[in-house]
Each structure stands twice: as structure tokens, then as C-alpha cells.
XYZ file of C-alpha atoms in Angstrom:
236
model
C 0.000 0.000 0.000
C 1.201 3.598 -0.978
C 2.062 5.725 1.586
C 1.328 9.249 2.172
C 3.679 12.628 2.975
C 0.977 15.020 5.516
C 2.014 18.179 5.436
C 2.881 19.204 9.251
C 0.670 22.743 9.491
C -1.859 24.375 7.023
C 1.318 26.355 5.257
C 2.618 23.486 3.940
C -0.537 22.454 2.214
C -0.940 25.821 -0.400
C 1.317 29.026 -0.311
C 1.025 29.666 3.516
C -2.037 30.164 2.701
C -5.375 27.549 4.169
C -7.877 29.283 6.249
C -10.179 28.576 8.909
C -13.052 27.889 6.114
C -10.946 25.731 3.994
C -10.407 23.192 6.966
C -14.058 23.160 7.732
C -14.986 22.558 4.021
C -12.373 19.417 4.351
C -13.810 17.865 7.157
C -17.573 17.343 5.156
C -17.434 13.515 3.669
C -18.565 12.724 0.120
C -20.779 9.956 1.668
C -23.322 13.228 2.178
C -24.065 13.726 -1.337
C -26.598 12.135 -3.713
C -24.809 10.612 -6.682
C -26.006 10.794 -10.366
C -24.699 8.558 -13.317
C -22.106 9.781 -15.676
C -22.163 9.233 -19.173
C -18.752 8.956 -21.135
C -18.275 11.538 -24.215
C -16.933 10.099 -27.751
C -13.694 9.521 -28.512
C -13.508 12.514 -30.827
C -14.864 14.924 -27.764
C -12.624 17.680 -27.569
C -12.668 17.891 -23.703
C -10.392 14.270 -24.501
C -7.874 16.684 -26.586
C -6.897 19.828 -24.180
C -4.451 19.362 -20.955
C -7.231 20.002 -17.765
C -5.667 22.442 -15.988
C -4.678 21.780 -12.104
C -7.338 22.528 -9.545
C -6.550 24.821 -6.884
C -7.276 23.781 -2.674
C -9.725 26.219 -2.553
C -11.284 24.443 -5.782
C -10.758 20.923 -4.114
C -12.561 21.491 -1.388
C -15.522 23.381 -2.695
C -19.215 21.599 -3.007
C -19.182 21.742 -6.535
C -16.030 19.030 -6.644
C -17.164 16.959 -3.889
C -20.234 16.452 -5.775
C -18.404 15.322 -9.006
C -16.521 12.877 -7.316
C -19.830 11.736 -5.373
C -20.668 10.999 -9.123
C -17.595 9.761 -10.391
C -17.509 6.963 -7.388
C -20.817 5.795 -7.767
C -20.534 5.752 -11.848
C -17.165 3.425 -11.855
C -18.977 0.975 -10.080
C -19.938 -1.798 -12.675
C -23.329 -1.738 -12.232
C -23.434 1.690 -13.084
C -20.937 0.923 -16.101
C -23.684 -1.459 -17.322
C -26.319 0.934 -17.078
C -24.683 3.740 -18.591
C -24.065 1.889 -21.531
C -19.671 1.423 -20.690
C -18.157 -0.458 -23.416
C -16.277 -2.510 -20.690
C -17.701 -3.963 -17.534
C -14.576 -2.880 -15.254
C -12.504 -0.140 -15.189
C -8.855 0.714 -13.594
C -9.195 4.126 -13.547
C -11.565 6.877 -15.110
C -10.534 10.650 -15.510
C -12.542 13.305 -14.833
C -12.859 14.493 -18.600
C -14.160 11.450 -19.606
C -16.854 12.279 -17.981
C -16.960 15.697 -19.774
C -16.125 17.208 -16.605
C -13.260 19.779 -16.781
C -11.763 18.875 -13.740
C -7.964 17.559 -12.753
C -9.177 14.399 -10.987
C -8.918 10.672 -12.061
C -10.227 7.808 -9.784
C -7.630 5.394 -9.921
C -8.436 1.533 -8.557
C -5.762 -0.674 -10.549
C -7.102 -3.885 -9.087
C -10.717 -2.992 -10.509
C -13.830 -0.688 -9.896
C -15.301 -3.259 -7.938
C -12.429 -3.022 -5.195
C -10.917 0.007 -3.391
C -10.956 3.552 -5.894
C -8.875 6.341 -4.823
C -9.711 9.414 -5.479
C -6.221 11.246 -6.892
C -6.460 14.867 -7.496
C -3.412 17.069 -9.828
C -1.089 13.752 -10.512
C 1.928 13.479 -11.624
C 4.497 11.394 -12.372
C 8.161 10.552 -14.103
C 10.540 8.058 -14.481
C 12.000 6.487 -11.782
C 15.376 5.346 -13.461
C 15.343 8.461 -15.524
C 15.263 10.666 -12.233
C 17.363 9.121 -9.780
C 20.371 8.460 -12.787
C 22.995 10.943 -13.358
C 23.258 12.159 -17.432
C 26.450 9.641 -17.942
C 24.861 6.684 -16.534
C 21.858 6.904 -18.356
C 23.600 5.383 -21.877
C 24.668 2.258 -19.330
C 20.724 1.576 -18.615
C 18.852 -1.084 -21.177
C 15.813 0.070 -22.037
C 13.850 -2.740 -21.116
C 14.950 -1.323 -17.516
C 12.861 1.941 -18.171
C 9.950 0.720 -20.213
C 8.290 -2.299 -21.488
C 4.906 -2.724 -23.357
C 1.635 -4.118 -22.628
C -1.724 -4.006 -23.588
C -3.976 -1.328 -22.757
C -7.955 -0.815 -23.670
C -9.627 2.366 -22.551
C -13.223 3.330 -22.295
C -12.505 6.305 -24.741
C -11.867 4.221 -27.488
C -14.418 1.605 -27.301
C -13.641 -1.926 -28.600
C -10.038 -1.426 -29.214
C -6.670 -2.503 -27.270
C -3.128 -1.887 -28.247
C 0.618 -2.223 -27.247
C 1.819 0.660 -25.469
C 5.437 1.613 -23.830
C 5.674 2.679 -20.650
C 7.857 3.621 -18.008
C 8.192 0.163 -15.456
C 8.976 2.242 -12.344
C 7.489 5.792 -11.895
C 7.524 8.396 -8.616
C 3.839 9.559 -8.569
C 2.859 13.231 -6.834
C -0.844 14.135 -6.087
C -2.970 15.328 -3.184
C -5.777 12.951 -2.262
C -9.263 13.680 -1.107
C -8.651 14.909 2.357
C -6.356 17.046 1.209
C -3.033 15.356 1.905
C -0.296 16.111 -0.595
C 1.840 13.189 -1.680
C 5.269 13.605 -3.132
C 7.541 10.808 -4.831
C 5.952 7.856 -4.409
C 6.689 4.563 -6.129
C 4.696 2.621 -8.341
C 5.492 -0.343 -10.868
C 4.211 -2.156 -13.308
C 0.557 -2.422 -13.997
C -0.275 -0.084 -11.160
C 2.264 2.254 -12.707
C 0.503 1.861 -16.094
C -2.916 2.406 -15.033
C -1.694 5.836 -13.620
C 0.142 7.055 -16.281
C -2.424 5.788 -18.781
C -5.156 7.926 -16.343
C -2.422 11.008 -16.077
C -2.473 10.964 -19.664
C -6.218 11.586 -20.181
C -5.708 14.773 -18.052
C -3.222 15.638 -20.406
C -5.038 15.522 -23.308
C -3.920 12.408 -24.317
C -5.375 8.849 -25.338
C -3.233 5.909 -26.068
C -4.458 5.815 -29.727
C -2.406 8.817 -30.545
C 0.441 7.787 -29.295
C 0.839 5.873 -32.385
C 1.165 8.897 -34.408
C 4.418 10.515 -32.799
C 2.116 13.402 -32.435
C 2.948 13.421 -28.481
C 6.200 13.142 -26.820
C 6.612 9.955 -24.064
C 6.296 6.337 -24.986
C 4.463 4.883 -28.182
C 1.418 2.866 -29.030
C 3.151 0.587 -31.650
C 0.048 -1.207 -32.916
C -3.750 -0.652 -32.446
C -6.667 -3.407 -32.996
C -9.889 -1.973 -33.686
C -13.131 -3.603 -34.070
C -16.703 -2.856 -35.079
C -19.104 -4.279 -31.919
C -18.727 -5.431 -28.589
C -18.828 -9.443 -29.759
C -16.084 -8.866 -32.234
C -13.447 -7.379 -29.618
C -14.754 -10.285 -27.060
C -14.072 -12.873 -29.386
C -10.484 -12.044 -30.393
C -10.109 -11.195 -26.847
């Protein structure tokens, strides 16, 4: 299990600068709002194609958020997949702007949607390897110490999976949803996917065109596509 940096006192958390209000506001639980289903947007929706921008504390902690991630916890769950229609019965992570919502947040729940979701808030994250190596040593490293590839499927591109490279060992950075920020934390492997696959999305990114070149990181080098539900099942 992952764990977390707390910031000792309320000017470590933003600029010196978390008021009275502000720790009120974080004390009030999602579990007191009424959720509502989400319904994902196309692949070609341009909220999928613009970097979200990162959401301030004050932002974090308002109503309006805690609502959308009321929303975005109840619709991962795969009942509420089903009912909405999800191309896939189980997820590993959802971002915010799949949802059309314009928000830097992606649940993130590598094991599935059915077991523990986190709710992650401004992530981040970078190579491992790459970070911790000095310039010179980094022409010493094999590649297949960095990344390797897997397959990946997303709700955003329905019916489709491909190969994508990825970094193996990341340091992740986020605040969570009381608030806490985290800083250089290790993931690897398919927990390290899922959240750099999910970081992505908030990026403006999808793992489809990352077989174009058009974006700089690791590459989709092949992409299976199919035309209905049974037809990705069966060569599944």
C-alpha cells in the first residue's frame, strides 16, 4: 500500500495560505451527497484533446467538486458501467474528462472498480530510473529497464486494445481527497501503467495517438480496432 507525505501545518498544504473555512470545508465527507450517473463523451470529444488544468485547494474542497466525485464513485462501479451503456464492464481508472467534466481528478483503482478507488487529485508522475540516474549513466541503462509494453484498452476508445510503452517504475505526486499532498511515491508495473495511462487523459492524451508521434513519451506501436462489442470479445 502507498504511503502518504501530511504536510505538518496548514502552510505546507498551499502558499502559507489555508484558512479557517478551507479546513471546515475538508472535514464534510462525500458519503453526504446524492450521486447521479455519468455518461462517457466520444472519442472525438474535444474535452479528450486539451491538458485540464490543475485545480486549486480552494477548488478541491468546494461543493461543486465533492459532488463530481460523489458521481464519479458511484458511476465506476460496474453496475453503473452497465447501465450507462460502458463499453467494458470494469474499469482501472476513469478521468474526470471522460466524464466531460473539466476537472484535474482521475479515480484510480488498478485492481478494478469493484475493489478500493482512490480518489487522486493534480497527478503526476516521471521516471523512476530516468530521475534518480545521473546524465552519464543513463547510456549504461537497457531500455527494457525503463519501459516495457503491454496491452492497454480504454473506455474512450471503445472496442479497441493496443501495445503501449511505458515507463516500469514511476515516482507519482498528487494530493488525495482529504487534502493530503503526496510527493515521490513509487509505483510499478501495472499499477504504474494504469496511472500514467489515467495522467495521460488529463493531459489531453489517449493511447491511440500515441501511435502517431504526435505526443512526446512512450508509443502505441500497434492498435486493434473492431466494429461491436462481440467482435473485440471474441479475439479477446
Amino acid at each position: 500500500k502507498m504511503e502518504s507525505v501530511q504536510f505538518k501545518n496548514d502552510h505546507e498544504i498551499e502558499d502559507n495560505n489555508l484558512n479557517h473555512q478551507q479546513e471546515q470545508q475538508q472535514i464534510e465527507h462525500v458519503e453526504q451527497y446524492i450521486p447521479h450517473l455519468l455518461q462517457l463523451v466520444s472519442e472525438t470529444s474535444s474535452i479528450l484533446h486539451s491538458p485540464i488544468e490543475e485545480m486549486s485547494l480552494e477548488e478541491i474542497y468546494s461543493r461543486e467538486t465533492k459532488q463530481i466525485v460523489a458521481d464519479m464513485i458511484y458511476s465506476i462501479h460496474p453496475k453503473q458501467l452497465e447501465l450507462a451503456k460502458a463499453p467494458y464492464r470494469k474499469a482501472a481508472g476513469m478521468a474526470a474528462n471522460q466524464w466531460n467534466i473539466n476537472k484535474r481528478i482521475f479515480l484510480f483503482c488498478p485492481d478494478g472498480s469493484d475493489q478500493e478507488v482512490k480518489v487522486i487529485f493534480n497527478p503526476t508522475y516521471k521516471s523512476r530510473l530516468l530521475a534518480q540516474s545521473h546524465t552519464s549513466e543513463l547510456k549504461t541503462i537497457p531500455s527494457n529497464h525503463i519501459t516495457d509494453f503491454n496491452q492497454e484498452g480504454c473506455f474512450s476508445v471503445p472496442y479497441a486494445y493496443g501495445t503501449v510503452e511505458r515507463y516500469k517504475h514511476i515516482e507519482i505526486s498528487y494530493i488525495d481527497d482529504k487534502g493530503i499532498k503526496h510527493m515521490n511515491e513509487q509505483l510499478s508495473d501495472w499499477p504504474a501503467r494504469v496511472w500514467q495511462h489515467e495522467t495521460d487523459h488529463l493531459n489531453g492524451i489517449l493511447y491511440s495517438n500515441r501511435q502517431s508521434g504526435i505526443n512526446n513519451g512512450p508509443n502505441c506501436i500497434e492498435l486493434h480496432r473492431f466494429q461491436t462489442k462481440d467482435e473485440f470479445e471474441k479475439y479477446r
